[in-house]
PDB file of C-alpha atoms in Angstrom:
ATOM      1  CA  MET A 403     -37.750  13.080  30.563  1.00  0.00           C
ATOM      2  CA  THR A 404     -35.707  10.212  30.843  1.00  0.00           C
ATOM      3  CA  LEU A 405     -34.166   8.917  34.071  1.00  0.00           C
ATOM      4  CA  ALA A 406     -30.579  10.312  33.076  1.00  0.00           C
ATOM      5  CA  GLU A 407     -32.251  13.524  32.469  1.00  0.00           C
ATOM      6  CA  ILE A 408     -34.201  13.436  35.894  1.00  0.00           C
ATOM      7  CA  TYR A 409     -31.079  12.532  37.652  1.00  0.00           C
ATOM      8  CA  GLN A 410     -29.010  14.990  36.261  1.00  0.00           C
ATOM      9  CA  LEU A 411     -31.290  17.976  37.381  1.00  0.00           C
ATOM     10  CA  HIS A 412     -31.906  16.191  40.820  1.00  0.00           C
ATOM     11  CA  GLY A 413     -29.486  13.987  41.657  1.00  0.00           C
ATOM     12  CA  ALA A 414     -27.745  16.582  43.686  1.00  0.00           C
ATOM     13  CA  LEU A 415     -30.677  17.370  45.667  1.00  0.00           C
ATOM     14  CA  VAL A 416     -31.818  13.579  46.544  1.00  0.00           C
ATOM     15  CA  TYR A 417     -27.991  13.096  47.681  1.00  0.00           C
ATOM     16  CA  ASN A 418     -27.703  15.821  49.757  1.00  0.00           C
ATOM     17  CA  VAL A 419     -31.086  15.746  51.543  1.00  0.00           C
ATOM     18  CA  ALA A 420     -29.902  11.994  52.071  1.00  0.00           C
ATOM     19  CA  LEU A 421     -26.631  13.196  53.358  1.00  0.00           C
ATOM     20  CA  GLN A 422     -28.062  15.203  56.471  1.00  0.00           C
ATOM     21  CA  TYR A 423     -30.340  12.605  57.569  1.00  0.00           C
ATOM     22  CA  THR A 424     -27.601   9.803  57.265  1.00  0.00           C
ATOM     23  CA  GLN A 425     -24.572  11.712  57.918  1.00  0.00           C
ATOM     24  CA  ASN A 426     -22.761   9.008  56.366  1.00  0.00           C
ATOM     25  CA  LYS A 427     -21.929   8.616  52.478  1.00  0.00           C
ATOM     26  CA  GLN A 428     -22.061   5.237  51.831  1.00  0.00           C
ATOM     27  CA  ASP A 429     -25.790   5.268  53.518  1.00  0.00           C
ATOM     28  CA  ALA A 430     -26.690   8.131  51.315  1.00  0.00           C
ATOM     29  CA  GLU A 431     -25.605   6.640  48.120  1.00  0.00           C
ATOM     30  CA  GLU A 432     -27.958   3.840  49.297  1.00  0.00           C
ATOM     31  CA  VAL A 433     -30.949   5.663  50.022  1.00  0.00           C
ATOM     32  CA  THR A 434     -30.281   7.803  47.017  1.00  0.00           C
ATOM     33  CA  GLN A 435     -30.580   4.380  44.540  1.00  0.00           C
ATOM     34  CA  ASP A 436     -34.101   3.633  46.441  1.00  0.00           C
ATOM     35  CA  VAL A 437     -35.021   7.104  45.863  1.00  0.00           C
ATOM     36  CA  PHE A 438     -34.592   6.639  42.079  1.00  0.00           C
ATOM     37  CA  VAL A 439     -35.689   3.394  41.956  1.00  0.00           C
ATOM     38  CA  GLN A 440     -39.397   4.918  42.795  1.00  0.00           C
ATOM     39  CA  VAL A 441     -38.831   7.842  40.842  1.00  0.00           C
ATOM     40  CA  ASN A 442     -38.364   5.472  37.784  1.00  0.00           C
ATOM     41  CA  GLU A 443     -41.553   3.918  38.634  1.00  0.00           C
ATOM     42  CA  LYS A 444     -43.634   6.879  38.745  1.00  0.00           C
ATOM     43  CA  MET A 445     -41.768   9.454  36.485  1.00  0.00           C
ATOM     44  CA  ALA A 446     -44.619   9.192  33.527  1.00  0.00           C
ATOM     45  CA  GLU A 447     -46.927  10.923  35.813  1.00  0.00           C
ATOM     46  CA  PHE A 448     -45.567  13.845  35.845  1.00  0.00           C
ATOM     47  CA  LYS A 449     -45.565  16.494  33.408  1.00  0.00           C
ATOM     48  CA  ASN A 450     -44.668  19.650  35.491  1.00  0.00           C
ATOM     49  CA  GLU A 451     -40.909  19.982  36.429  1.00  0.00           C
ATOM     50  CA  SER A 452     -41.685  21.971  39.734  1.00  0.00           C
ATOM     51  CA  GLU A 453     -44.372  19.274  40.949  1.00  0.00           C
ATOM     52  CA  MET A 454     -41.845  16.898  40.091  1.00  0.00           C
ATOM     53  CA  LYS A 455     -39.249  18.770  41.787  1.00  0.00           C
ATOM     54  CA  THR A 456     -41.525  18.599  44.898  1.00  0.00           C
ATOM     55  CA  TRP A 457     -42.371  14.820  44.696  1.00  0.00           C
ATOM     56  CA  ILE A 458     -39.016  13.929  45.104  1.00  0.00           C
ATOM     57  CA  TYR A 459     -38.267  16.112  47.965  1.00  0.00           C
ATOM     58  CA  ARG A 460     -40.949  13.892  49.645  1.00  0.00           C
ATOM     59  CA  ILE A 461     -39.773  10.527  48.399  1.00  0.00           C
ATOM     60  CA  SER A 462     -36.021  11.621  49.223  1.00  0.00           C
ATOM     61  CA  ILE A 463     -37.543  12.581  52.877  1.00  0.00           C
ATOM     62  CA  ASN A 464     -39.454   9.545  53.370  1.00  0.00           C
ATOM     63  CA  LYS A 465     -36.664   7.262  52.217  1.00  0.00           C
ATOM     64  CA  SER A 466     -34.445   8.689  54.248  1.00  0.00           C
ATOM     65  CA  LEU A 467     -36.739   8.361  57.232  1.00  0.00           C
ATOM     66  CA  ASP A 468     -37.422   4.586  56.330  1.00  0.00           C
ATOM     67  CA  PHE A 469     -33.523   4.089  55.918  1.00  0.00           C
ATOM     68  CA  LEU A 470     -32.615   5.201  59.488  1.00  0.00           C
ATOM     69  CA  ARG A 471     -35.941   3.267  61.114  1.00  0.00           C
ATOM     70  CA  ALA A 472     -34.533   0.148  59.433  1.00  0.00           C
ATOM     71  CA  LYS A 473     -30.601   0.861  60.721  1.00  0.00           C
ATOM     72  CA  LYS A 474     -31.932   1.635  64.234  1.00  0.00           C
ATOM     73  CA  ALA A 475     -34.057  -1.769  63.787  1.00  0.00           C
ATOM     74  CA  VAL A 476     -31.071  -3.649  63.325  1.00  0.00           C
ATOM     75  CA  LYS A 477     -28.304  -2.082  65.906  1.00  0.00           C
ATOM     76  CA  ARG A 478     -30.937  -2.602  68.527  1.00  0.00           C
ATOM     77  CA  TRP A 479     -30.868  -6.072  67.285  1.00  0.00           C
ATOM     78  CA  SER A 480     -27.012  -6.473  66.983  1.00  0.00           C
ATOM     79  CA  ILE A 481     -27.123  -5.046  71.017  1.00  0.00           C
ATOM     80  CA  LEU A 482     -30.035  -7.497  71.818  1.00  0.00           C
ATOM     81  CA  THR A 483     -27.512 -10.423  70.403  1.00  0.00           C
ATOM     82  CA  ALA A 484     -24.169  -8.933  71.413  1.00  0.00           C
ATOM     83  CA  LYS A 485     -22.303 -11.796  73.666  1.00  0.00           C
ATOM     84  CA  ASN A 486     -21.422  -9.549  76.153  1.00  0.00           C
ATOM     85  CA  ILE A 487     -21.793  -5.971  77.498  1.00  0.00           C
ATOM     86  CA  ASP A 488     -18.516  -5.026  76.023  1.00  0.00           C
ATOM     87  CA  ASP A 489     -19.672  -5.709  72.928  1.00  0.00           C
ATOM     88  CA  ALA A 490     -22.882  -4.429  73.210  1.00  0.00           C
ATOM     89  CA  LYS A 491     -21.552  -0.877  74.525  1.00  0.00           C
ATOM     90  CA  GLY A 492     -19.165  -1.051  71.466  1.00  0.00           C
ATOM     91  CA  ILE A 493     -21.979  -1.476  69.188  1.00  0.00           C
ATOM     92  CA  THR A 494     -23.715   2.067  70.978  1.00  0.00           C
ATOM     93  CA  GLY A 495     -20.487   3.935  71.062  1.00  0.00           C
ATOM     94  CA  VAL A 496     -19.809   3.601  67.208  1.00  0.00           C
ATOM     95  CA  SER A 497     -20.400   6.675  65.454  1.00  0.00           C
ATOM     96  CA  ASP A 498     -20.457   6.524  61.549  1.00  0.00           C
ATOM     97  CA  PHE A 499     -20.289  10.923  60.965  1.00  0.00           C
ATOM     98  CA  ASN A 500     -18.647  10.578  57.560  1.00  0.00           C
ATOM     99  CA  HIS A 501     -20.651  13.679  56.328  1.00  0.00           C
ATOM    100  CA  PRO A 502     -18.359  15.113  53.483  1.00  0.00           C
ATOM    101  CA  GLY A 503     -19.577  18.458  53.453  1.00  0.00           C
ATOM    102  CA  VAL A 504     -18.668  19.558  56.571  1.00  0.00           C
ATOM    103  CA  GLN A 505     -15.358  20.883  57.521  1.00  0.00           C
ATOM    104  CA  LEU A 506     -12.914  19.081  59.183  1.00  0.00           C
ATOM    105  CA  GLU A 507     -12.356  21.869  61.765  1.00  0.00           C
ATOM    106  CA  GLN A 508     -16.891  21.960  62.214  1.00  0.00           C
ATOM    107  CA  LYS A 509     -16.805  18.050  62.273  1.00  0.00           C
ATOM    108  CA  GLU A 510     -16.824  17.841  66.408  1.00  0.00           C
ATOM    109  CA  VAL A 511     -19.433  20.317  66.541  1.00  0.00           C
ATOM    110  CA  LEU A 512     -21.761  19.551  63.691  1.00  0.00           C
ATOM    111  CA  THR A 513     -21.590  15.749  64.808  1.00  0.00           C
ATOM    112  CA  PHE A 514     -22.707  16.967  68.307  1.00  0.00           C
ATOM    113  CA  LEU A 515     -25.323  19.501  66.693  1.00  0.00           C
ATOM    114  CA  PHE A 516     -26.661  16.114  64.252  1.00  0.00           C
ATOM    115  CA  SER A 517     -26.943  14.020  67.443  1.00  0.00           C
ATOM    116  CA  CYS A 518     -29.072  16.615  69.154  1.00  0.00           C
ATOM    117  CA  ILE A 519     -31.178  16.899  65.725  1.00  0.00           C
ATOM    118  CA  ASN A 520     -31.420  13.178  65.102  1.00  0.00           C
ATOM    119  CA  LYS A 521     -33.467  13.396  68.900  1.00  0.00           C
ATOM    120  CA  LEU A 522     -35.965  15.651  67.517  1.00  0.00           C
ATOM    121  CA  ASN A 523     -39.634  13.964  66.131  1.00  0.00           C
ATOM    122  CA  ASP A 524     -39.742  13.780  62.379  1.00  0.00           C
ATOM    123  CA  ARG A 525     -41.885  16.522  61.711  1.00  0.00           C
ATOM    124  CA  GLN A 526     -39.600  18.553  63.648  1.00  0.00           C
ATOM    125  CA  LYS A 527     -36.441  17.176  62.094  1.00  0.00           C
ATOM    126  CA  ILE A 528     -37.628  17.641  58.722  1.00  0.00           C
ATOM    127  CA  ALA A 529     -38.775  21.157  59.085  1.00  0.00           C
ATOM    128  CA  LEU A 530     -34.888  22.179  60.419  1.00  0.00           C
ATOM    129  CA  ILE A 531     -33.216  20.322  57.826  1.00  0.00           C
ATOM    130  CA  LEU A 532     -35.348  21.632  54.982  1.00  0.00           C
ATOM    131  CA  VAL A 533     -34.964  25.490  56.090  1.00  0.00           C
ATOM    132  CA  LYS A 534     -31.674  25.863  58.447  1.00  0.00           C
ATOM    133  CA  ILE A 535     -29.694  22.997  56.263  1.00  0.00           C
ATOM    134  CA  GLU A 536     -30.988  22.771  52.807  1.00  0.00           C
ATOM    135  CA  GLY A 537     -31.641  26.621  53.007  1.00  0.00           C
ATOM    136  CA  VAL A 538     -35.616  25.578  51.190  1.00  0.00           C
ATOM    137  CA  GLU A 539     -37.970  28.834  51.532  1.00  0.00           C
ATOM    138  CA  LEU A 540     -40.733  28.463  53.980  1.00  0.00           C
ATOM    139  CA  GLU A 541     -42.957  28.564  51.207  1.00  0.00           C
ATOM    140  CA  GLU A 542     -41.716  25.708  49.272  1.00  0.00           C
ATOM    141  CA  ALA A 543     -41.015  23.943  52.336  1.00  0.00           C
ATOM    142  CA  ALA A 544     -44.908  24.333  53.294  1.00  0.00           C
ATOM    143  CA  LYS A 545     -45.662  22.872  50.077  1.00  0.00           C
ATOM    144  CA  ILE A 546     -43.210  19.820  50.736  1.00  0.00           C
ATOM    145  CA  MET A 547     -44.643  19.142  54.042  1.00  0.00           C
ATOM    146  CA  GLU A 548     -48.270  19.771  52.801  1.00  0.00           C
ATOM    147  CA  LEU A 549     -48.752  22.636  55.655  1.00  0.00           C
ATOM    148  CA  THR A 550     -49.670  25.911  55.350  1.00  0.00           C
ATOM    149  CA  TYR A 551     -47.267  28.919  55.897  1.00  0.00           C
ATOM    150  CA  LYS A 552     -48.142  29.199  59.437  1.00  0.00           C
ATOM    151  CA  GLY A 553     -48.118  25.721  59.897  1.00  0.00           C
ATOM    152  CA  ILE A 554     -44.322  25.147  58.847  1.00  0.00           C
ATOM    153  CA  GLU A 555     -43.441  28.733  61.090  1.00  0.00           C
ATOM    154  CA  SER A 556     -44.837  26.930  63.939  1.00  0.00           C
ATOM    155  CA  LEU A 557     -43.165  23.623  63.321  1.00  0.00           C
ATOM    156  CA  LEU A 558     -39.891  25.529  62.720  1.00  0.00           C
ATOM    157  CA  SER A 559     -40.148  27.634  65.630  1.00  0.00           C
ATOM    158  CA  ARG A 560     -40.849  24.634  68.503  1.00  0.00           C
ATOM    159  CA  ALA A 561     -38.230  22.559  66.519  1.00  0.00           C
ATOM    160  CA  LYS A 562     -35.557  25.199  67.561  1.00  0.00           C
ATOM    161  CA  ASN A 563     -37.110  25.205  70.992  1.00  0.00           C
ATOM    162  CA  ASN A 564     -36.563  21.508  71.269  1.00  0.00           C
ATOM    163  CA  LEU A 565     -33.258  21.686  69.912  1.00  0.00           C
ATOM    164  CA  ARG A 566     -32.209  24.401  72.339  1.00  0.00           C
ATOM    165  CA  LEU A 567     -33.494  22.069  75.353  1.00  0.00           C
ATOM    166  CA  ILE A 568     -32.114  18.826  73.953  1.00  0.00           C
ATOM    167  CA  ILE A 569     -28.146  20.951  73.379  1.00  0.00           C
ATOM    168  CA  ALA A 570     -28.742  22.366  77.089  1.00  0.00           C
ATOM    169  CA  LYS A 571     -29.428  18.983  78.638  1.00  0.00           C
ATOM    170  CA  SER A 572     -26.931  17.073  76.463  1.00  0.00           C
ATOM    171  CA  LYS A 573     -24.401  19.680  77.596  1.00  0.00           C
ATOM    172  CA  GLU A 574     -25.388  19.245  81.225  1.00  0.00           C
ATOM    173  CA  ASP A 575     -25.221  15.082  80.883  1.00  0.00           C
ATOM    174  CA  GLU A 576     -21.631  15.666  79.622  1.00  0.00           C
ATOM    175  CA  ILE A 577     -20.726  17.337  82.625  1.00  0.00           C
TER     176      ILE A 577
ATOM    177  CA  MET B 100     -28.484  28.888  69.255  1.00  0.00           C
ATOM    178  CA  GLU B 101     -28.367  31.335  66.526  1.00  0.00           C
ATOM    179  CA  LYS B 102     -24.826  30.320  66.265  1.00  0.00           C
ATOM    180  CA  SER B 103     -25.531  26.677  65.985  1.00  0.00           C
ATOM    181  CA  LEU B 104     -28.138  27.371  63.642  1.00  0.00           C
ATOM    182  CA  LYS B 105     -25.730  29.279  61.217  1.00  0.00           C
ATOM    183  CA  LEU B 106     -23.389  26.768  61.578  1.00  0.00           C
ATOM    184  CA  LEU B 107     -25.787  24.158  59.966  1.00  0.00           C
ATOM    185  CA  GLY B 108     -26.197  26.575  56.983  1.00  0.00           C
ATOM    186  CA  SER B 109     -22.503  26.555  56.651  1.00  0.00           C
ATOM    187  CA  ILE B 110     -22.756  22.891  55.456  1.00  0.00           C
ATOM    188  CA  GLU B 111     -21.566  22.301  51.843  1.00  0.00           C
ATOM    189  CA  LYS B 112     -23.621  21.016  49.131  1.00  0.00           C
ATOM    190  CA  VAL B 113     -21.382  18.023  47.422  1.00  0.00           C
ATOM    191  CA  TYR B 114     -21.936  16.279  44.273  1.00  0.00           C
ATOM    192  CA  PRO B 115     -22.917  12.460  44.195  1.00  0.00           C
ATOM    193  CA  PRO B 116     -20.308   9.931  43.088  1.00  0.00           C
ATOM    194  CA  GLU B 117     -19.919   9.557  39.433  1.00  0.00           C
ATOM    195  CA  ASN B 118     -20.740   5.838  39.267  1.00  0.00           C
ATOM    196  CA  LEU B 119     -23.988   6.696  41.253  1.00  0.00           C
ATOM    197  CA  LEU B 120     -26.526   6.523  37.835  1.00  0.00           C
ATOM    198  CA  LEU B 121     -25.164   3.746  36.987  1.00  0.00           C
ATOM    199  CA  LYS B 122     -25.698   1.740  40.270  1.00  0.00           C
ATOM    200  CA  ILE B 123     -29.462   3.021  40.253  1.00  0.00           C
ATOM    201  CA  GLU B 124     -29.764   1.114  36.413  1.00  0.00           C
ATOM    202  CA  ARG B 125     -28.201  -1.731  37.705  1.00  0.00           C
ATOM    203  CA  LYS B 126     -30.882  -1.765  40.887  1.00  0.00           C
ATOM    204  CA  ILE B 127     -33.599  -1.075  38.657  1.00  0.00           C
ATOM    205  CA  GLU B 128     -32.710  -3.950  36.207  1.00  0.00           C
ATOM    206  CA  ARG B 129     -32.321  -6.012  39.090  1.00  0.00           C
ATOM    207  CA  ALA B 130     -35.913  -5.454  40.365  1.00  0.00           C
ATOM    208  CA  LYS B 131     -37.221  -6.005  36.781  1.00  0.00           C
ATOM    209  CA  GLU B 132     -35.671  -9.638  36.795  1.00  0.00           C
ATOM    210  CA  ASN B 133     -37.233 -10.587  40.320  1.00  0.00           C
ATOM    211  CA  VAL B 134     -40.665  -9.508  38.975  1.00  0.00           C
ATOM    212  CA  VAL B 135     -43.406 -12.523  38.073  1.00  0.00           C
ATOM    213  CA  PRO B 136     -45.357 -11.412  35.421  1.00  0.00           C
ATOM    214  CA  LEU B 137     -48.612 -11.292  36.339  1.00  0.00           C
ATOM    215  CA  THR B 138     -49.810 -13.676  33.685  1.00  0.00           C
ATOM    216  CA  TRP B 139     -48.235 -16.532  35.304  1.00  0.00           C
ATOM    217  CA  VAL B 140     -49.929 -15.386  38.526  1.00  0.00           C
ATOM    218  CA  LYS B 141     -52.993 -15.170  37.037  1.00  0.00           C
ATOM    219  CA  GLN B 142     -53.010 -18.749  35.979  1.00  0.00           C
ATOM    220  CA  ALA B 143     -51.473 -20.409  38.756  1.00  0.00           C
ATOM    221  CA  ALA B 144     -54.385 -18.957  40.762  1.00  0.00           C
ATOM    222  CA  ALA B 145     -56.955 -20.121  38.502  1.00  0.00           C
ATOM    223  CA  VAL B 146     -55.374 -23.627  38.323  1.00  0.00           C
ATOM    224  CA  PHE B 147     -55.436 -24.021  42.197  1.00  0.00           C
ATOM    225  CA  ILE B 148     -58.842 -22.445  42.303  1.00  0.00           C
ATOM    226  CA  CYS B 149     -59.646 -25.556  39.751  1.00  0.00           C
ATOM    227  CA  VAL B 150     -57.962 -28.359  42.039  1.00  0.00           C
ATOM    228  CA  PHE B 151     -59.595 -26.789  45.322  1.00  0.00           C
ATOM    229  CA  SER B 152     -63.085 -26.808  43.660  1.00  0.00           C
ATOM    230  CA  LEU B 153     -62.407 -30.239  42.237  1.00  0.00           C
ATOM    231  CA  GLU B 154     -61.480 -31.655  45.319  1.00  0.00           C
ATOM    232  CA  ILE B 155     -64.261 -29.851  47.403  1.00  0.00           C
ATOM    233  CA  PHE B 156     -66.722 -31.805  44.837  1.00  0.00           C
ATOM    234  CA  VAL B 157     -64.985 -35.137  45.261  1.00  0.00           C
ATOM    235  CA  LEU B 158     -64.960 -34.954  48.712  1.00  0.00           C
ATOM    236  CA  SER B 159     -68.755 -33.959  49.057  1.00  0.00           C
ATOM    237  CA  ASN B 160     -69.549 -36.754  46.763  1.00  0.00           C
ATOM    238  CA  SER B 161     -67.689 -39.212  48.267  1.00  0.00           C
ATOM    239  CA  SER B 162     -69.361 -38.791  51.743  1.00  0.00           C
ATOM    240  CA  GLU B 163     -72.234 -40.999  51.467  1.00  0.00           C
ATOM    241  CA  SER B 164     -70.019 -44.236  50.242  1.00  0.00           C
ATOM    242  CA  ASN B 165     -67.879 -43.790  53.077  1.00  0.00           C
ATOM    243  CA  GLN B 166     -70.485 -43.921  55.695  1.00  0.00           C
ATOM    244  CA  LEU B 167     -71.546 -46.660  54.028  1.00  0.00           C
ATOM    245  CA  THR B 168     -68.178 -48.464  53.963  1.00  0.00           C
ATOM    246  CA  GLU B 169     -67.926 -47.498  57.799  1.00  0.00           C
ATOM    247  CA  LEU B 170     -71.225 -49.350  58.498  1.00  0.00           C
ATOM    248  CA  ILE B 171     -70.031 -52.711  57.160  1.00  0.00           C
ATOM    249  CA  GLN B 172     -66.798 -52.327  58.816  1.00  0.00           C
ATOM    250  CA  THR B 173     -68.683 -51.581  62.222  1.00  0.00           C
ATOM    251  CA  THR B 174     -70.662 -55.025  61.772  1.00  0.00           C
ATOM    252  CA  ASP B 175     -67.764 -56.812  61.152  1.00  0.00           C
ATOM    253  CA  ASN B 176     -65.760 -57.587  64.840  1.00  0.00           C
ATOM    254  CA  THR B 177     -63.972 -60.700  64.248  1.00  0.00           C
ATOM    255  CA  LEU B 178     -60.112 -60.149  64.029  1.00  0.00           C
ATOM    256  CA  TYR B 179     -59.158 -62.872  61.784  1.00  0.00           C
ATOM    257  CA  ASP B 180     -61.308 -65.708  60.043  1.00  0.00           C
ATOM    258  CA  GLU B 181     -62.236 -68.783  62.257  1.00  0.00           C
TER     259      GLU B 181
END
């Protein structure tokens, strides 16, 4: 299979996964590029298309998380090097939520929801995004995350509980 | 909570921008240009090892003659010929 063929099959999948993590078009494009650069290096190793899809999901998730960590580090540095406190506050206050899959009327609610999801630990975030946003079946999600079926069920349950607590706390802090 | 999860499920899937594949191919080409060929790396390593070995050989052989030179110098305390 050529890279172009793989992109035809899985390009949208990668882009959408990246969007769920970055919530921003430009960042998702960058992550998608990084994913396919890696796919290009290793694609000859895969003969089975379903194995490749699982692997591409994993790379997409890992590259998205790497991107977010790097972005957080850059933001932290910008805050540390800000000339005054107002500049620093400006940097922390900027929201770059620009998710094209979100309807305008739902933007505010989903921006808030995503800000809560971003506070979950990585594994819970991955499970929640895969199952509840990407709509992946539990069995497939378990394969992607290299867990048993019970394992993914339990992880998802903990993710939902923690998300509930984070949402409640965020609403309290706003009041 | 269920309402929030239902809302997450309503997020639409979108198509990536049309020129994204082109950007990916360009990125791959740029990455190839920056890679140093392995033969060059091996040759540079071989040259470095040779030069380093030669230097150790020269230093270890010259240590005896250096001691002799130092001995001669210590016996001559005059600043200038009288």
